Coordinates of C-alpha atoms and ligand atoms in Angstrom, one line a residue:
M6 CA 0.3 -0.1 0.1
D7 CA 1.2 3.5 -0.9
T8 CA 1.8 6.1 1.2
K9 CA -1.6 8.2 -0.1
K10 CA -3.9 5.0 -0.3
F11 CA -2.9 4.7 3.6
Y12 CA -3.2 8.8 4.6
Y13 CA -6.5 8.1 2.4
L14 CA -8.0 5.6 4.5
Y15 CA -6.8 7.3 7.4
F16 CA -9.1 10.5 7.2
K17 CA -12.0 8.8 5.1
V18 CA -12.6 6.7 8.2
R19 CA -12.5 9.8 10.0
D20 CA -14.8 11.6 7.6
E21 CA -12.1 14.0 6.8
D22 CA -13.3 16.7 4.0
K23 CA -12.5 16.0 0.7
D24 CA -10.1 19.2 1.2
T25 CA -8.6 17.9 4.1
I26 CA -7.3 14.4 2.4
L27 CA -6.5 16.5 -1.2
K28 CA -3.9 18.0 1.5
E29 CA -2.9 15.4 3.5
A30 CA -2.6 13.1 1.3
G31 CA -1.0 15.3 -1.5
L32 CA -3.7 13.7 -4.2
S33 CA -5.1 15.5 -7.4
E34 CA -8.9 15.4 -7.7
D35 CA -8.2 12.9 -10.1
E36 CA -6.4 10.3 -8.4
F37 CA -9.3 11.3 -5.5
A38 CA -12.1 10.4 -7.6
A39 CA -10.0 6.8 -8.1
L40 CA -9.8 6.0 -4.4
E41 CA -13.0 6.9 -3.9
K42 CA -13.8 3.9 -6.7
E43 CA -11.1 1.6 -5.7
L44 CA -11.3 2.1 -1.7
A45 CA -14.7 2.6 -1.4
E46 CA -15.7 -0.7 0.0
E47 CA -12.3 -1.0 2.6
V48 CA -13.3 2.3 3.9
R49 CA -16.9 0.3 4.8
L50 CA -15.1 -2.2 6.2
L51 CA -12.8 -0.7 8.2
K52 CA -15.3 1.8 9.7
A53 CA -17.8 -1.2 10.6
E54 CA -15.0 -2.8 12.4
R55 CA -13.7 0.2 13.7
S56 CA -17.4 0.8 15.5
N57 CA -17.3 -2.8 16.7
L58 CA -13.4 -2.5 18.5
G59 CA -13.8 -1.4 22.5
P60 CA -11.1 -0.2 24.0
I61 CA -9.0 -3.2 22.8
G62 CA -5.9 -1.7 25.0
E63 CA -8.0 -2.1 28.0
E64 CA -8.9 -5.4 26.6
F65 CA -5.3 -6.6 25.5
V66 CA -4.4 -5.9 29.3
R67 CA -7.2 -8.3 30.9
Y68 CA -7.2 -10.9 28.8
T69 CA -3.9 -11.4 29.1
R70 CA -4.0 -12.1 32.3
Y71 CA -2.6 -15.9 32.8
L72 CA -6.4 -16.6 34.3
Y73 CA -7.4 -16.4 30.4
E74 CA -4.8 -18.3 29.2
P75 CA -5.7 -21.2 27.0
A76 CA -2.5 -24.4 26.8
P77 CA 0.2 -22.8 24.3
D78 CA 0.9 -25.2 21.6
S79 CA 3.8 -26.1 23.3
A80 CA 1.6 -28.1 25.6
K81 CA -0.4 -29.6 22.8
G82 CA 2.2 -31.4 20.8
V83 CA 2.0 -28.2 17.9
T84 CA 5.7 -28.6 16.4
R85 CA 7.9 -26.6 17.7
P86 CA 8.9 -23.0 15.9
D87 CA 12.8 -22.5 14.6
A88 CA 14.1 -20.2 16.7
V89 CA 15.4 -18.5 13.2
F90 CA 13.9 -17.7 10.3
P91 CA 15.4 -19.5 7.3
Y92 CA 16.1 -16.9 4.9
C93 CA 19.0 -18.3 2.5
G94 CA 21.1 -16.7 0.4
E95 CA 25.2 -15.6 0.0
I96 CA 25.9 -14.4 2.5
I97 CA 28.1 -11.3 3.4
Q98 CA 30.4 -12.1 6.3
L99 CA 30.5 -9.5 8.8
P100 CA 33.7 -9.9 10.8
A101 CA 33.5 -12.0 13.8
V102 CA 32.8 -10.5 17.2
G103 CA 35.5 -12.8 18.5
V104 CA 37.9 -10.7 16.4
I105 CA 36.7 -7.3 16.5
T106 CA 37.8 -4.9 18.9
K107 CA 35.1 -3.8 21.4
P108 CA 34.7 -0.6 22.3
D109 CA 35.2 -0.1 26.0
L110 CA 32.6 3.3 26.4
A111 CA 31.9 3.2 30.3
L112 CA 28.5 1.5 31.2
A113 CA 27.8 4.5 33.5
Q114 CA 28.6 7.0 31.0
A115 CA 26.8 5.5 27.7
I116 CA 23.8 5.3 30.0
E117 CA 24.3 9.1 31.1
Q118 CA 24.7 10.7 27.2
R119 CA 22.4 8.9 26.1
R120 CA 19.9 10.9 24.0
S121 CA 17.9 10.1 20.8
L122 CA 19.5 11.3 18.0
R123 CA 17.7 12.0 14.7
A124 CA 20.8 13.8 12.4
Y125 CA 23.8 12.3 11.5
A126 CA 27.5 13.0 10.4
E127 CA 27.6 12.3 7.1
Q128 CA 30.5 9.6 8.1
S129 CA 30.0 5.9 7.1
L130 CA 29.9 2.7 10.1
S131 CA 32.7 0.1 9.6
R132 CA 31.9 -3.3 9.0
D133 CA 33.4 -3.7 12.3
E134 CA 30.9 -1.0 14.1
L135 CA 27.9 -3.1 12.1
S136 CA 29.4 -6.3 13.8
W137 CA 29.7 -4.2 17.5
L138 CA 25.8 -3.1 16.7
L139 CA 24.4 -6.4 15.7
W140 CA 26.3 -8.6 18.6
A141 CA 25.0 -6.2 20.9
T142 CA 21.1 -6.4 19.8
Q143 CA 20.5 -9.7 18.1
W144 CA 23.4 -12.1 17.5
V145 CA 23.2 -15.5 18.6
R146 CA 25.8 -16.9 21.0
D147 CA 24.1 -20.6 21.9
F148 CA 22.0 -22.1 18.8
R149 CA 20.1 -25.6 20.4
S150 CA 17.7 -27.8 18.4
T151 CA 16.1 -30.8 19.1
E152 CA 13.0 -31.9 17.0
K153 CA 10.9 -30.7 20.6
V154 CA 12.6 -27.4 21.0
E155 CA 15.4 -25.0 19.4
V156 CA 16.1 -21.9 21.4
A157 CA 18.8 -19.3 20.6
F158 CA 20.2 -17.5 23.2
R159 CA 22.0 -13.9 22.6
N160 CA 23.1 -10.8 24.9
V161 CA 19.8 -9.1 24.8
P162 CA 16.7 -11.1 27.3
S163 CA 13.6 -12.6 25.9
A164 CA 10.5 -14.3 27.6
G165 CA 11.6 -17.5 28.0
A166 CA 14.5 -17.1 25.7
R167 CA 11.7 -17.2 22.4
H168 CA 13.3 -14.3 21.2
P169 CA 10.8 -13.6 18.3
F170 CA 13.0 -11.3 15.9
E171 CA 14.6 -10.7 13.4
T172 CA 16.8 -8.1 12.0
Y173 CA 16.5 -6.5 8.6
L174 CA 18.6 -3.2 8.0
L175 CA 18.1 -0.3 5.4
I176 CA 21.7 0.0 4.9
N177 CA 22.7 4.0 3.3
R178 CA 26.4 4.2 4.9
V179 CA 28.4 1.2 5.9
E180 CA 31.6 0.8 4.5
G181 CA 32.2 -1.9 1.6
I182 CA 28.3 -2.7 1.6
K183 CA 25.9 -1.6 -1.4
P184 CA 23.1 0.8 -0.1
G185 CA 19.6 -1.6 -0.1
I186 CA 18.1 -4.0 2.2
Y187 CA 19.7 -6.8 4.4
Y188 CA 18.6 -9.4 6.3
Y189 CA 20.9 -10.1 8.8
H190 CA 21.8 -13.7 10.2
P191 CA 22.0 -14.0 13.6
V192 CA 23.3 -17.6 14.0
K193 CA 26.2 -16.8 11.0
H194 CA 26.9 -13.3 11.7
G195 CA 26.5 -12.0 7.8
L196 CA 24.1 -10.4 5.2
V197 CA 22.1 -11.5 2.9
L198 CA 20.9 -8.9 0.4
F199 CA 16.9 -8.4 0.1
K200 CA 16.6 -5.0 -1.9
E201 CA 18.7 -3.6 -3.5
G202 CA 19.4 -0.2 -4.4
S203 CA 19.9 3.0 -2.4
E204 CA 16.2 4.7 -3.7
W205 CA 15.0 2.3 -1.0
A206 CA 15.4 4.6 1.6
E207 CA 13.5 7.1 -0.2
T208 CA 10.2 3.9 0.5
V209 CA 11.5 3.2 4.0
C210 CA 11.9 7.0 5.3
H211 CA 7.9 7.2 3.5
G212 CA 6.9 3.7 5.9
A213 CA 8.2 5.6 8.5
F214 CA 5.7 8.4 7.9
D215 CA 8.4 10.3 6.0
Q216 CA 10.9 10.7 9.3
E217 CA 13.9 12.3 7.8
M218 CA 16.5 10.7 9.7
V219 CA 15.4 7.1 7.9
K220 CA 16.9 8.9 5.0
H221 CA 20.2 10.3 6.3
S222 CA 20.5 7.6 8.8
A223 CA 24.1 5.5 7.9
L224 CA 21.5 2.6 8.6
T225 CA 18.0 1.8 9.8
F226 CA 17.0 -1.3 12.1
I227 CA 13.8 -2.8 11.0
W228 CA 12.9 -5.9 13.5
V229 CA 10.5 -7.9 12.9
A230 CA 8.4 -10.2 15.4
H231 CA 7.3 -14.2 15.1
P232 CA 5.3 -13.9 17.2
Q233 CA 4.3 -17.8 16.9
R234 CA 7.7 -18.4 18.4
T235 CA 5.9 -17.5 21.6
V236 CA 2.7 -17.6 21.4
W237 CA 4.0 -21.3 21.0
R238 CA 5.3 -21.4 24.9
Y239 CA 2.9 -18.9 26.4
S240 CA -0.1 -18.3 24.0
Q241 CA -1.9 -15.1 23.7
R242 CA 0.3 -13.7 26.7
G243 CA 3.0 -14.0 24.4
Y244 CA 2.3 -11.1 22.5
R245 CA 2.8 -9.2 25.6
Y246 CA 6.4 -10.1 26.3
L247 CA 7.1 -9.7 22.4
Y248 CA 6.9 -6.0 22.7
I249 CA 8.7 -6.3 26.4
D250 CA 11.7 -8.0 24.6
A251 CA 11.5 -5.7 21.6
G252 CA 12.5 -2.2 24.2
H253 CA 15.5 -4.8 25.4
V254 CA 16.6 -4.8 21.9
G255 CA 16.2 -0.9 21.3
Q256 CA 18.2 0.2 24.4
N257 CA 21.2 -2.4 23.9
L258 CA 21.3 -0.3 20.0
H259 CA 21.1 3.0 21.7
L260 CA 24.1 1.5 24.3
A261 CA 26.1 0.2 21.4
A262 CA 25.6 3.6 19.4
E263 CA 27.2 5.6 22.2
A264 CA 30.4 3.5 22.7
I265 CA 31.1 3.8 19.0
G266 CA 30.8 7.7 18.8
A267 CA 27.0 6.6 17.5
G268 CA 23.2 7.6 17.8
A269 CA 20.0 6.3 17.4
C270 CA 16.8 7.0 17.4
M271 CA 13.4 4.5 17.9
I272 CA 10.8 4.6 16.0
G273 CA 7.4 3.4 16.9
A274 CA 5.8 5.9 14.5
Y275 CA 5.9 4.0 10.8
Y276 CA 2.6 2.6 9.3
D277 CA 2.5 -1.0 9.1
E278 CA 1.2 -1.8 6.3
G279 CA 3.4 0.3 4.3
M280 CA 6.6 -1.4 6.0
N281 CA 5.2 -5.2 6.1
E282 CA 4.9 -4.4 2.4
I283 CA 8.2 -3.7 1.9
L284 CA 9.7 -6.6 3.8
E285 CA 7.6 -9.0 2.5
L286 CA 5.2 -9.9 5.1
D287 CA 2.0 -10.8 5.6
G288 CA 1.2 -8.9 9.3
K289 CA 0.1 -11.5 11.2
S290 CA 2.8 -14.9 11.7
A291 CA 5.1 -11.9 10.9
F292 CA 5.4 -7.8 11.0
V293 CA 7.6 -5.4 11.6
I294 CA 7.3 -4.5 15.7
Y295 CA 10.0 -1.7 15.8
M296 CA 12.5 -0.1 13.9
A297 CA 15.9 2.9 14.6
S298 CA 18.2 5.0 12.4
L299 CA 21.4 5.7 13.5
G300 CA 24.2 7.3 12.6
K301 CA 27.5 8.9 13.9
K302 CA 27.3 11.5 15.4
Q303 CA 28.1 15.2 14.1
L304 CA 31.2 17.0 15.0
G305 CA 30.5 19.1 18.6
E306 CA 28.0 15.8 20.2
D307 CA 28.8 14.4 22.7
Ligands
FMN11 C1 8.7 2.4 21.8 C2 9.6 4.1 21.0 C3 8.8 4.9 19.9 C4 9.7 5.9 19.6 N1 8.7 7.1 18.2 C5 9.8 7.9 17.8 C6 9.7 7.9 16.4 O1 8.7 7.5 16.1 N2 10.1 8.8 16.4 C7 10.9 9.9 16.6 O2 11.7 10.6 16.5 N3 11.4 9.3 18.1 C8 10.7 8.0 18.5 N4 11.3 7.9 19.6 C9 12.0 8.1 20.8 C10 10.9 9.4 22.0 O3 10.6 9.7 21.1 C11 12.2 9.7 23.0 O4 13.0 8.2 23.5 C12 11.6 10.6 24.1 O5 11.8 11.6 23.3 C13 12.8 10.6 24.8 O6 13.9 11.9 24.4 P1 15.6 11.2 25.0 O7 15.8 9.4 24.0 O8 16.3 11.8 23.8 O9 15.6 10.5 26.1 C14 10.5 6.3 20.3 C15 11.1 6.1 21.2 C16 10.3 4.9 22.0 C17 11.0 4.5 23.3

């Protein structure tokens, strides 16, 4: 779904008038007329769905209490999910985590000086630095696989060690790596090209509601949740854990960025349909859960 369609739907279901929609969605009269036809049914369905919705946040908290939890799939003998998405392709190997020199900024200083950073220096990141950031956030340090259960341990905590995330990177400026979108293989500690080309920066930026920092970042992390990994063990309560888990990844990224003279900004404002489409996800069995843009600090910043 392109941004224009998204904004058309967004304002339409809120019963905004035509002039507002034209302006906010950046539509011409002809485009508006075409969308009126094309999306009439979708608008009707969305409105009907929305009118039946209760306070879903409150309901989510209520019905994911243990008292309401059905037996999880793991207790019912449902086949275990893979702990790592089996995405294939030629691996661009990153420097091994045992080989790179780990930056030694004191933890207290990293915590103290961390800020969300939305403007970055032109400088590229080195491959070592990228390796470090991935090591801190999603690298798999221990992987155990049996027929019954598959577990990965990483440098962030995760409920039940289910680790429900995969990492995609929009790379704009990393030495020796062509711009594009990459999948990070957390066991092989390498990248697999997913979509090549610098133009993806613009597309991902649109997906993040045109937050310019995405375009100007050295790279942007896009974390994808595979809920079944956690739901298999915790039923619907597992959905709570997805979002808690994501926070740990974000904070490790923030602190690891500080250690290399970089800064990050977490991104929760993106439009799901657009981001899921870019990564070819169905939005249910896998969906974008969190993003973060990152780059070197400009001169004069801590
Ligand atoms: C879950 C979450 C989502 C966020 N989404 C955005 C975002 O989409 N755009 C943005 O500019 N900042 C975003 N931020 C950054 C916050 O605005 C920022 O952490 C807050 O203003 C406090 O500033 P500080 O991080 O510098 O202490 C997000 C932070 C979190 C934790």
